[in-house]
């Protein structure tokens, strides 16, 4: 069974942002967005207030450790298509028609096994290690054909890669995508099939074919528009809680988050932007320090990144450099994907001084200073997310690809 709360958020409309972010503003340059800050305070508090209210009324959440048990992002599956039913060999016979000819029906085809993307499924935990397709029924007398085996569907999450022998055979990245994992065997032929002018009484019938057998490796690469990367304790999960309905655990110790979480930010016009939060990474993660880098696969496909930096620490630009270095170690060129730097914890003393140093170091690059805790300046992030998202949608449309939709 899939846990109902695998970190995937349901709808939460950021009221006010919808009003603040009409499509014309979505095309604003990031630097122009600063002017919106003045009127933002009220809205920020509203957002955090919402989050607190949701916590009070919410159900008991699974702990991050329990979630880890439920969250499965790779699976080896043995799939066997259903066997075809055998053909029948028999002859028609009735009073006054003793030699009525062959009337053995064909066997039914075995059922296929199909992987189908279901948006409600969030991990591979419900996928079993083996599947056997439904067999076709045998053919019968009186030209009765056997019933074909039903198709067996395996529901997988969006972003499932199917590998066989180390090679990628399918990339199921859109809801409703299907892949035939194993073909059902063809049904056998009954003796009626072999009736010919030179053989009026064939006794031959053929058995059904066995179903296809394959060993597949399923690998989940979570799909989201934006991926948050940052050191442990930088406040990624706090930020996701503040802008979406997702409820990743937040605590003051490092490596609180152990699984990827996706939160949905809702905008006007039913537009939704998915933001993924992953465990923190540290320098040397590519050498398996901390929690390693394997979970980067969950943000590998994000269209843009949010580098979350803890502004209360000295020399915050080193965090950005280290994060980029680790991304490069994981996949060359990954750090060059469009991104924005989020300077979190602006409410803390010294943070403002660090902010000016950070901006001086990064030069022209966009830095959004905010506080996930107090909600200060969250709107600037929300508006910028929209700008990045719209740019991505335009780029995908230009290339003739279908943009990722939630
Ligand atoms: N003062 C202040 N504290 C914050 C802010 N954002 C987060 N924190 C605190 O920082 C600590 C870590 O926050 P998390 O959201 O768990 O950080 P994380 O980046 O998800 O950490 P990992 O899951 O370990 O990678 C918590 O004690 C938060 O309350 C902020 O804007 N201001
Ligand atoms: Mg976290």
CSV table of C-alpha atoms and ligand atoms in Angstrom, one decimal:
chain,number,residue,atom,x,y,z
A,1,UNK,CA,0.0,0.0,0.0
A,2,UNK,CA,1.1,3.5,-0.6
A,3,UNK,CA,1.1,5.8,2.4
A,4,UNK,CA,-1.3,8.6,1.9
A,5,UNK,CA,1.2,11.2,2.9
A,6,UNK,CA,4.4,10.4,1.1
A,7,UNK,CA,5.2,14.1,1.4
A,8,UNK,CA,3.1,15.0,-1.6
A,9,UNK,CA,1.1,18.0,-1.0
A,10,UNK,CA,-2.5,18.5,-2.0
A,11,UNK,CA,-3.9,21.8,-3.1
A,12,UNK,CA,-3.1,24.9,-1.2
A,13,UNK,CA,-4.0,28.1,-2.9
A,14,UNK,CA,-1.7,31.0,-2.0
A,15,UNK,CA,-4.5,33.5,-2.0
A,16,UNK,CA,-3.2,37.0,-2.6
A,17,UNK,CA,-0.3,35.6,-4.6
A,18,UNK,CA,-2.8,34.8,-7.2
A,19,UNK,CA,-3.7,38.5,-7.1
A,20,UNK,CA,-0.2,39.6,-6.9
A,21,UNK,CA,1.1,37.5,-9.7
A,22,UNK,CA,-1.1,38.0,-12.7
A,23,UNK,CA,0.4,36.9,-16.0
A,24,UNK,CA,1.8,40.4,-16.8
A,25,UNK,CA,3.9,40.3,-13.6
A,26,UNK,CA,5.1,36.9,-14.4
A,27,UNK,CA,7.1,38.4,-17.2
A,28,UNK,CA,8.8,40.9,-14.9
A,29,UNK,CA,12.6,40.6,-14.7
A,30,UNK,CA,13.7,39.3,-11.3
A,31,UNK,CA,15.4,42.6,-10.5
A,32,UNK,CA,12.0,44.4,-11.0
A,33,UNK,CA,10.4,42.2,-8.4
A,34,UNK,CA,12.1,44.0,-5.5
A,35,UNK,CA,9.6,46.8,-5.9
A,36,UNK,CA,6.9,44.4,-4.8
A,37,UNK,CA,8.5,43.8,-1.5
A,38,UNK,CA,7.1,46.8,0.3
A,39,UNK,CA,3.5,45.6,0.1
A,40,UNK,CA,4.5,42.0,0.8
A,41,UNK,CA,4.7,41.8,4.6
A,42,UNK,CA,1.0,41.3,5.2
A,43,UNK,CA,0.8,38.6,2.6
A,44,UNK,CA,3.9,36.8,4.1
A,45,UNK,CA,2.3,36.6,7.5
A,46,UNK,CA,-0.9,35.3,5.9
A,47,UNK,CA,1.0,32.5,4.3
A,48,UNK,CA,2.7,31.4,7.5
A,49,UNK,CA,-0.5,31.8,9.4
A,50,UNK,CA,-2.1,29.4,6.9
A,51,UNK,CA,0.7,26.9,7.5
A,52,UNK,CA,0.2,27.0,11.3
A,53,UNK,CA,-3.5,26.6,11.0
A,54,UNK,CA,-3.1,23.6,8.8
A,55,UNK,CA,-0.7,22.0,11.3
A,56,UNK,CA,-3.2,22.3,14.1
A,57,UNK,CA,-6.1,20.7,12.2
A,58,UNK,CA,-3.9,18.1,10.3
A,59,UNK,CA,-3.8,14.4,11.0
A,60,UNK,CA,-0.9,12.8,12.8
A,61,UNK,CA,2.0,12.7,10.4
A,62,UNK,CA,4.3,9.7,9.8
A,63,UNK,CA,7.8,10.3,11.2
A,64,UNK,CA,10.5,10.8,8.6
A,65,UNK,CA,12.0,7.4,9.6
A,66,UNK,CA,8.7,5.6,9.0
A,67,UNK,CA,8.3,7.5,5.7
A,68,UNK,CA,11.7,6.2,4.7
A,69,UNK,CA,10.4,2.7,5.1
A,70,UNK,CA,7.5,3.4,2.8
A,71,UNK,CA,9.4,5.4,0.2
A,72,UNK,CA,10.9,3.1,-2.3
A,73,UNK,CA,12.7,4.6,-5.3
A,74,UNK,CA,14.0,1.5,-7.0
A,75,UNK,CA,12.7,-2.0,-7.6
A,76,UNK,CA,13.7,-5.2,-9.4
A,77,UNK,CA,10.6,-6.9,-10.9
A,78,UNK,CA,10.2,-10.2,-12.6
A,79,UNK,CA,7.3,-10.1,-15.0
A,80,UNK,CA,5.8,-13.0,-16.8
A,81,UNK,CA,3.1,-12.5,-19.4
A,82,UNK,CA,0.1,-14.8,-19.2
A,83,UNK,CA,0.3,-18.1,-21.1
A,84,UNK,CA,-1.8,-18.7,-24.2
A,85,UNK,CA,-4.6,-21.3,-23.9
A,86,UNK,CA,-4.3,-24.5,-25.9
A,87,UNK,CA,-6.2,-25.2,-29.0
A,88,UNK,CA,-8.8,-28.0,-28.9
A,89,UNK,CA,-8.9,-31.1,-31.1
A,90,UNK,CA,-12.4,-32.6,-31.5
A,91,UNK,CA,-15.0,-33.4,-34.1
A,92,UNK,CA,-18.6,-32.5,-34.5
A,93,UNK,CA,-21.0,-35.3,-34.2
A,94,UNK,CA,-24.8,-35.4,-33.8
A,95,UNK,CA,-27.6,-37.8,-34.9
A,96,UNK,CA,-27.7,-38.1,-38.7
A,97,UNK,CA,-24.5,-36.2,-39.0
A,98,UNK,CA,-21.9,-38.5,-37.7
A,99,UNK,CA,-18.8,-36.9,-39.3
A,100,UNK,CA,-19.6,-33.2,-38.9
A,101,UNK,CA,-15.9,-32.2,-39.3
A,102,UNK,CA,-13.4,-30.7,-37.0
A,103,UNK,CA,-14.7,-28.2,-34.5
A,104,UNK,CA,-11.9,-27.6,-32.0
A,105,UNK,CA,-11.6,-23.9,-31.1
A,106,UNK,CA,-8.5,-21.8,-30.6
A,107,UNK,CA,-7.0,-21.0,-27.2
A,108,UNK,CA,-7.3,-17.5,-25.9
A,109,UNK,CA,-4.2,-15.2,-25.8
A,110,UNK,CA,-2.4,-14.7,-22.5
A,111,UNK,CA,-2.8,-11.3,-20.9
A,112,UNK,CA,0.0,-8.6,-21.2
A,113,UNK,CA,1.5,-6.9,-18.2
A,114,UNK,CA,1.6,-3.2,-18.6
A,115,UNK,CA,3.2,-0.5,-16.5
A,116,UNK,CA,1.0,2.5,-16.3
A,117,UNK,CA,1.7,5.9,-14.8
A,118,UNK,CA,-0.7,6.9,-12.1
A,119,UNK,CA,-0.3,10.4,-10.7
A,120,UNK,CA,-1.7,9.3,-7.3
A,121,UNK,CA,1.1,6.8,-6.8
A,122,UNK,CA,4.1,8.5,-5.3
A,123,UNK,CA,6.6,5.7,-4.8
A,124,UNK,CA,7.5,2.2,-6.0
A,125,UNK,CA,6.6,0.7,-2.6
A,126,UNK,CA,3.4,-0.8,-4.0
A,127,UNK,CA,5.2,-2.6,-6.9
A,128,UNK,CA,5.8,-6.3,-6.1
A,129,UNK,CA,8.9,-8.2,-6.9
A,130,UNK,CA,7.0,-10.6,-9.3
A,131,UNK,CA,4.0,-10.5,-11.5
A,132,UNK,CA,2.4,-13.3,-13.4
A,133,UNK,CA,-0.1,-12.3,-16.2
A,134,UNK,CA,-3.5,-13.9,-16.6
A,135,UNK,CA,-3.5,-17.1,-18.7
A,136,UNK,CA,-5.8,-17.4,-21.7
A,137,UNK,CA,-8.4,-20.2,-21.6
A,138,UNK,CA,-8.2,-23.3,-23.6
A,139,UNK,CA,-10.3,-23.7,-26.8
A,140,UNK,CA,-13.4,-25.8,-26.5
A,141,UNK,CA,-15.5,-28.1,-28.7
A,142,UNK,CA,-18.2,-26.6,-31.0
A,143,UNK,CA,-15.7,-24.0,-32.3
A,144,UNK,CA,-15.6,-22.3,-29.0
A,145,UNK,CA,-12.6,-20.1,-28.6
A,146,UNK,CA,-10.9,-19.6,-25.2
A,147,UNK,CA,-11.2,-16.3,-23.5
A,148,UNK,CA,-8.1,-14.1,-23.7
A,149,UNK,CA,-6.3,-13.4,-20.4
A,150,UNK,CA,-7.0,-9.9,-18.9
A,151,UNK,CA,-4.3,-7.3,-19.0
A,152,UNK,CA,-2.5,-6.8,-15.7
A,153,UNK,CA,-1.7,-3.2,-15.0
A,154,UNK,CA,1.1,-2.2,-12.6
A,155,UNK,CA,0.7,1.4,-11.4
A,156,UNK,CA,3.9,3.4,-11.1
A,157,UNK,CA,4.6,7.0,-10.2
A,158,UNK,CA,5.4,9.8,-12.7
A,159,UNK,CA,9.1,9.8,-13.5
A,160,UNK,CA,9.7,6.0,-13.5
A,161,UNK,CA,12.6,4.8,-15.6
A,162,UNK,CA,12.4,1.2,-16.8
A,163,UNK,CA,15.8,-0.5,-17.3
A,164,UNK,CA,16.6,-3.9,-18.7
A,165,UNK,CA,20.2,-5.2,-18.5
A,166,UNK,CA,21.5,-1.7,-17.7
A,167,UNK,CA,19.8,-0.1,-20.6
A,168,UNK,CA,16.9,2.3,-20.4
A,169,UNK,CA,13.9,0.9,-22.3
A,170,UNK,CA,11.2,3.3,-21.2
A,171,UNK,CA,10.9,6.7,-19.5
A,172,UNK,CA,7.4,7.1,-18.1
A,173,UNK,CA,7.4,10.8,-17.4
A,174,UNK,CA,3.8,11.8,-18.1
A,175,UNK,CA,0.6,10.8,-16.4
A,176,UNK,CA,-1.1,8.0,-18.4
A,177,UNK,CA,2.1,6.8,-20.1
A,178,UNK,CA,2.1,3.0,-20.6
A,179,UNK,CA,4.8,0.5,-21.3
A,180,UNK,CA,4.2,-3.2,-22.1
A,181,UNK,CA,6.5,-4.9,-19.6
A,182,UNK,CA,5.7,-8.5,-20.8
A,183,UNK,CA,3.6,-9.7,-23.7
A,184,UNK,CA,1.1,-12.5,-23.2
A,185,UNK,CA,1.7,-15.7,-25.1
A,186,UNK,CA,-0.4,-16.4,-28.3
A,187,UNK,CA,-3.2,-18.9,-27.9
A,188,UNK,CA,-2.9,-22.3,-29.7
A,189,UNK,CA,-4.9,-23.3,-32.7
A,190,UNK,CA,-7.7,-25.8,-32.6
A,191,UNK,CA,-8.0,-28.6,-35.2
A,192,UNK,CA,-10.7,-26.6,-37.1
A,193,UNK,CA,-7.9,-24.2,-38.1
A,194,UNK,CA,-6.1,-27.0,-39.9
A,195,UNK,CA,-9.0,-28.0,-42.0
A,196,UNK,CA,-7.9,-27.9,-45.7
A,197,UNK,CA,-9.1,-29.4,-49.0
A,198,UNK,CA,-6.5,-32.2,-48.8
A,199,UNK,CA,-7.1,-32.9,-45.1
A,200,UNK,CA,-10.8,-32.9,-44.2
A,201,UNK,CA,-10.3,-34.4,-40.7
A,202,UNK,CA,-7.2,-32.9,-39.1
A,203,UNK,CA,-6.4,-34.0,-35.6
A,204,UNK,CA,-3.7,-31.5,-35.1
A,205,UNK,CA,-4.0,-28.7,-32.5
A,206,UNK,CA,-1.3,-26.6,-31.0
A,207,UNK,CA,-0.5,-25.6,-27.4
A,208,UNK,CA,-0.6,-22.0,-26.3
A,209,UNK,CA,2.7,-20.0,-26.2
A,210,UNK,CA,4.2,-19.2,-22.9
A,211,UNK,CA,4.1,-15.5,-21.9
A,212,UNK,CA,7.2,-13.3,-22.2
A,213,UNK,CA,9.5,-13.3,-19.2
A,214,UNK,CA,11.6,-10.3,-18.3
A,215,UNK,CA,13.5,-8.9,-15.4
A,216,UNK,CA,13.1,-5.1,-15.2
A,217,UNK,CA,14.6,-2.5,-12.9
A,218,UNK,CA,12.4,0.3,-12.1
A,219,UNK,CA,14.0,3.6,-10.9
A,220,UNK,CA,12.0,6.6,-9.7
A,221,UNK,CA,13.3,10.0,-10.5
A,222,UNK,CA,10.8,12.3,-8.9
A,223,UNK,CA,9.4,14.9,-11.2
A,224,UNK,CA,9.0,18.5,-10.0
A,225,UNK,CA,9.5,21.9,-11.6
A,226,UNK,CA,11.8,23.3,-8.9
A,227,UNK,CA,14.3,21.4,-6.8
A,228,UNK,CA,15.6,22.7,-3.5
A,229,UNK,CA,19.3,22.1,-2.8
A,230,UNK,CA,21.1,23.2,0.3
A,231,UNK,CA,23.2,22.2,3.3
A,232,UNK,CA,21.5,20.5,6.2
A,233,UNK,CA,19.6,22.9,8.5
A,234,UNK,CA,19.5,25.6,5.8
A,235,UNK,CA,15.7,25.7,6.1
A,236,UNK,CA,14.6,23.9,2.9
A,237,UNK,CA,11.8,21.9,4.6
A,238,UNK,CA,10.7,25.0,6.5
A,239,UNK,CA,10.5,26.9,3.2
A,240,UNK,CA,8.5,24.1,1.6
A,241,UNK,CA,6.1,24.1,4.5
A,242,UNK,CA,5.7,27.8,4.2
A,243,UNK,CA,4.9,28.0,0.5
A,244,UNK,CA,2.9,24.7,0.0
A,245,UNK,CA,0.8,22.2,1.8
A,246,UNK,CA,3.6,19.6,2.1
A,247,UNK,CA,4.6,18.8,5.7
A,248,UNK,CA,8.2,17.6,5.7
A,249,UNK,CA,9.7,17.3,9.2
A,250,UNK,CA,11.6,20.4,10.5
A,251,UNK,CA,14.1,20.2,13.3
A,252,UNK,CA,17.3,22.0,14.4
A,253,UNK,CA,19.5,19.0,13.8
A,254,UNK,CA,21.1,18.2,10.4
A,255,UNK,CA,19.7,15.5,8.1
A,256,UNK,CA,16.2,15.8,9.4
A,257,UNK,CA,14.8,15.1,5.9
A,258,UNK,CA,15.5,11.6,4.7
A,259,UNK,CA,13.1,11.3,1.7
A,260,UNK,CA,12.2,13.6,-1.1
A,261,UNK,CA,9.1,15.7,-0.5
A,262,UNK,CA,7.1,17.5,-3.2
A,263,UNK,CA,4.9,20.5,-2.4
A,264,UNK,CA,2.6,22.2,-4.8
A,265,UNK,CA,2.3,25.9,-5.0
A,266,UNK,CA,-1.0,27.0,-6.6
A,267,UNK,CA,-1.3,30.1,-8.7
A,268,UNK,CA,-4.2,31.9,-10.4
A,269,UNK,CA,-5.7,30.1,-13.4
A,270,UNK,CA,-5.1,26.6,-11.8
A,271,UNK,CA,-1.5,26.8,-12.5
A,272,UNK,CA,0.6,24.6,-10.2
A,273,UNK,CA,4.3,24.6,-9.6
A,274,UNK,CA,5.8,21.5,-7.9
A,275,UNK,CA,8.7,22.1,-5.6
A,276,UNK,CA,10.9,19.2,-4.4
A,277,UNK,CA,12.7,19.2,-1.1
A,278,UNK,CA,15.5,16.6,-0.7
A,279,UNK,CA,17.9,15.7,2.1
A,280,UNK,CA,20.7,18.2,2.8
A,281,UNK,CA,24.0,17.7,1.0
A,282,UNK,CA,27.5,18.6,2.4
A,283,UNK,CA,30.8,19.1,0.8
A,284,UNK,CA,32.3,15.6,0.1
A,285,UNK,CA,28.8,14.1,-0.5
A,286,UNK,CA,30.1,12.6,-3.7
A,287,UNK,CA,32.5,10.6,-1.6
A,288,UNK,CA,29.4,9.4,0.3
A,289,UNK,CA,29.8,11.9,3.2
A,290,UNK,CA,26.6,12.8,5.0
A,291,UNK,CA,23.8,11.0,3.1
A,292,UNK,CA,25.7,10.9,-0.1
A,293,UNK,CA,24.4,12.1,-3.4
A,294,UNK,CA,22.1,9.3,-4.6
A,295,UNK,CA,19.0,11.2,-3.7
A,296,UNK,CA,20.0,13.9,-6.2
A,297,UNK,CA,18.3,11.7,-8.8
A,298,UNK,CA,15.1,13.1,-7.4
A,299,UNK,CA,16.0,16.7,-8.5
A,300,UNK,CA,18.0,15.7,-11.5
A,301,UNK,CA,15.0,16.3,-13.7
A,302,UNK,CA,13.9,19.5,-12.1
A,303,UNK,CA,13.6,22.4,-14.6
A,304,UNK,CA,15.3,24.8,-12.2
A,305,UNK,CA,16.9,24.8,-8.8
A,306,UNK,CA,16.5,26.8,-5.6
A,307,UNK,CA,19.9,26.9,-3.8
A,308,UNK,CA,18.9,27.5,-0.2
A,309,UNK,CA,21.6,29.1,1.9
A,310,UNK,CA,21.7,29.7,5.7
A,311,UNK,CA,22.4,33.4,5.9
A,312,UNK,CA,23.2,33.2,9.7
A,313,UNK,CA,26.4,31.4,9.0
A,314,UNK,CA,29.6,33.3,8.1
A,315,UNK,CA,30.7,33.3,4.4
A,316,UNK,CA,27.4,32.0,3.0
A,317,UNK,CA,28.8,32.1,-0.6
A,318,UNK,CA,31.0,29.1,0.3
A,319,UNK,CA,27.7,27.1,0.6
A,320,UNK,CA,26.7,28.1,-2.9
A,321,UNK,CA,30.2,27.1,-4.2
A,322,UNK,CA,30.1,23.7,-2.4
A,323,UNK,CA,26.6,22.9,-3.6
A,324,UNK,CA,27.5,23.7,-7.2
A,325,UNK,CA,30.6,21.6,-6.8
A,326,UNK,CA,28.7,18.6,-5.6
A,327,UNK,CA,26.1,19.0,-8.3
A,328,UNK,CA,28.9,19.0,-10.9
A,329,UNK,CA,30.3,15.8,-9.3
A,330,UNK,CA,27.0,14.1,-9.6
A,331,UNK,CA,26.3,15.2,-13.2
A,332,UNK,CA,28.5,17.5,-15.3
A,333,UNK,CA,26.6,20.6,-16.3
A,334,UNK,CA,23.9,20.2,-13.7
A,335,UNK,CA,25.0,23.3,-11.7
A,336,UNK,CA,24.5,25.5,-14.8
A,337,UNK,CA,20.8,24.8,-15.0
A,338,UNK,CA,18.8,27.9,-14.3
A,339,UNK,CA,18.6,28.6,-10.6
A,340,UNK,CA,18.1,31.2,-7.9
A,341,UNK,CA,19.8,31.7,-4.6
A,342,UNK,CA,17.6,31.9,-1.6
A,343,UNK,CA,19.2,33.5,1.4
A,344,UNK,CA,17.2,32.1,4.3
A,345,UNK,CA,17.0,33.1,8.0
A,346,UNK,CA,17.1,36.9,7.2
A,347,UNK,CA,15.3,37.4,10.6
A,348,UNK,CA,18.4,36.4,12.5
A,349,UNK,CA,21.0,38.9,13.7
A,350,UNK,CA,24.1,39.2,11.5
A,351,UNK,CA,22.1,37.8,8.6
A,352,UNK,CA,21.7,41.2,7.0
A,353,UNK,CA,25.5,41.9,7.1
A,354,UNK,CA,26.1,38.5,5.6
A,355,UNK,CA,23.6,39.3,2.9
A,356,UNK,CA,25.5,42.3,1.5
A,357,UNK,CA,28.7,40.2,1.5
A,358,UNK,CA,26.9,37.4,-0.3
A,359,UNK,CA,25.5,39.8,-2.9
A,360,UNK,CA,29.0,41.3,-3.4
A,361,UNK,CA,30.4,37.9,-4.0
A,362,UNK,CA,27.8,36.7,-6.4
A,363,UNK,CA,27.7,39.9,-8.4
A,364,UNK,CA,24.8,40.2,-10.7
A,365,UNK,CA,23.1,37.0,-9.7
A,366,UNK,CA,19.7,37.1,-8.2
A,367,UNK,CA,19.5,36.5,-4.5
A,368,UNK,CA,16.2,36.4,-2.7
A,369,UNK,CA,16.6,37.1,1.0
A,370,UNK,CA,13.7,35.7,3.1
A,371,UNK,CA,12.7,34.1,6.3
A,372,UNK,CA,10.9,30.8,6.1
A,373,UNK,CA,10.2,31.1,9.8
A,374,UNK,CA,8.5,34.5,9.9
A,375,UNK,CA,7.4,34.5,6.3
A,376,UNK,CA,9.3,37.7,5.4
A,377,UNK,CA,9.6,38.2,1.7
A,378,UNK,CA,8.2,34.9,0.7
A,379,UNK,CA,6.2,36.5,-2.1
A,380,UNK,CA,9.3,37.5,-3.9
A,381,UNK,CA,10.2,33.8,-4.1
A,382,UNK,CA,6.7,32.9,-5.2
A,383,UNK,CA,6.7,35.5,-7.9
A,384,UNK,CA,10.2,34.5,-9.1
A,385,UNK,CA,9.1,30.8,-9.1
A,386,UNK,CA,6.4,31.8,-11.5
A,387,UNK,CA,8.8,33.7,-13.7
A,388,UNK,CA,11.1,30.7,-13.9
A,389,UNK,CA,8.2,28.4,-14.5
A,390,UNK,CA,6.8,30.5,-17.4
A,391,UNK,CA,10.2,30.7,-19.0
A,392,UNK,CA,10.5,26.9,-18.8
A,393,UNK,CA,7.0,26.5,-20.3
A,394,UNK,CA,7.9,28.8,-23.2
A,395,UNK,CA,11.1,27.0,-23.8
A,396,UNK,CA,9.5,23.6,-23.9
A,397,UNK,CA,6.7,24.8,-26.2
A,398,UNK,CA,9.3,26.3,-28.6
A,399,UNK,CA,11.0,22.9,-28.8
A,400,UNK,CA,7.7,21.2,-29.4
A,401,UNK,CA,7.8,19.3,-26.1
A,402,UNK,CA,5.0,19.0,-23.7
A,403,UNK,CA,5.7,21.0,-20.4
A,404,UNK,CA,5.5,19.1,-17.2
A,405,UNK,CA,2.1,19.5,-15.6
A,406,UNK,CA,0.8,18.8,-12.2
B,1,LIG,N1,15.4,31.8,12.6
B,1,LIG,C1,15.1,31.1,11.6
B,1,LIG,N2,15.2,29.8,11.7
B,1,LIG,C2,14.8,29.0,10.6
B,1,LIG,C3,14.4,29.6,9.4
B,1,LIG,N3,14.2,28.6,8.5
B,1,LIG,C4,14.4,27.4,9.2
B,1,LIG,N4,14.8,27.7,10.5
B,1,LIG,C5,15.2,26.7,11.5
B,1,LIG,O1,16.3,26.0,11.0
B,1,LIG,C6,16.3,24.6,11.4
B,1,LIG,C7,16.4,23.7,10.3
B,1,LIG,O2,15.3,23.8,9.4
B,1,LIG,P1,14.9,22.7,8.4
B,1,LIG,O3,13.8,23.3,7.6
B,1,LIG,O4,14.7,21.4,9.0
B,1,LIG,O5,16.2,22.6,7.5
B,1,LIG,P2,16.5,21.6,6.3
B,1,LIG,O6,17.3,22.4,5.3
B,1,LIG,O7,15.3,21.0,5.8
B,1,LIG,O8,17.4,20.6,7.0
B,1,LIG,P3,17.7,19.0,6.6
B,1,LIG,O9,16.4,18.4,6.4
B,1,LIG,O10,18.4,18.5,7.7
B,1,LIG,O11,18.5,19.1,5.3
B,1,LIG,C8,15.0,24.5,12.2
B,1,LIG,O12,15.2,24.6,13.6
B,1,LIG,C9,14.1,25.7,11.7
B,1,LIG,O13,13.2,26.1,12.7
B,1,LIG,C10,14.3,31.0,9.3
B,1,LIG,O14,14.0,31.6,8.3
B,1,LIG,N5,14.7,31.7,10.5
B,2,LIG,MG1,14.7,19.1,5.7
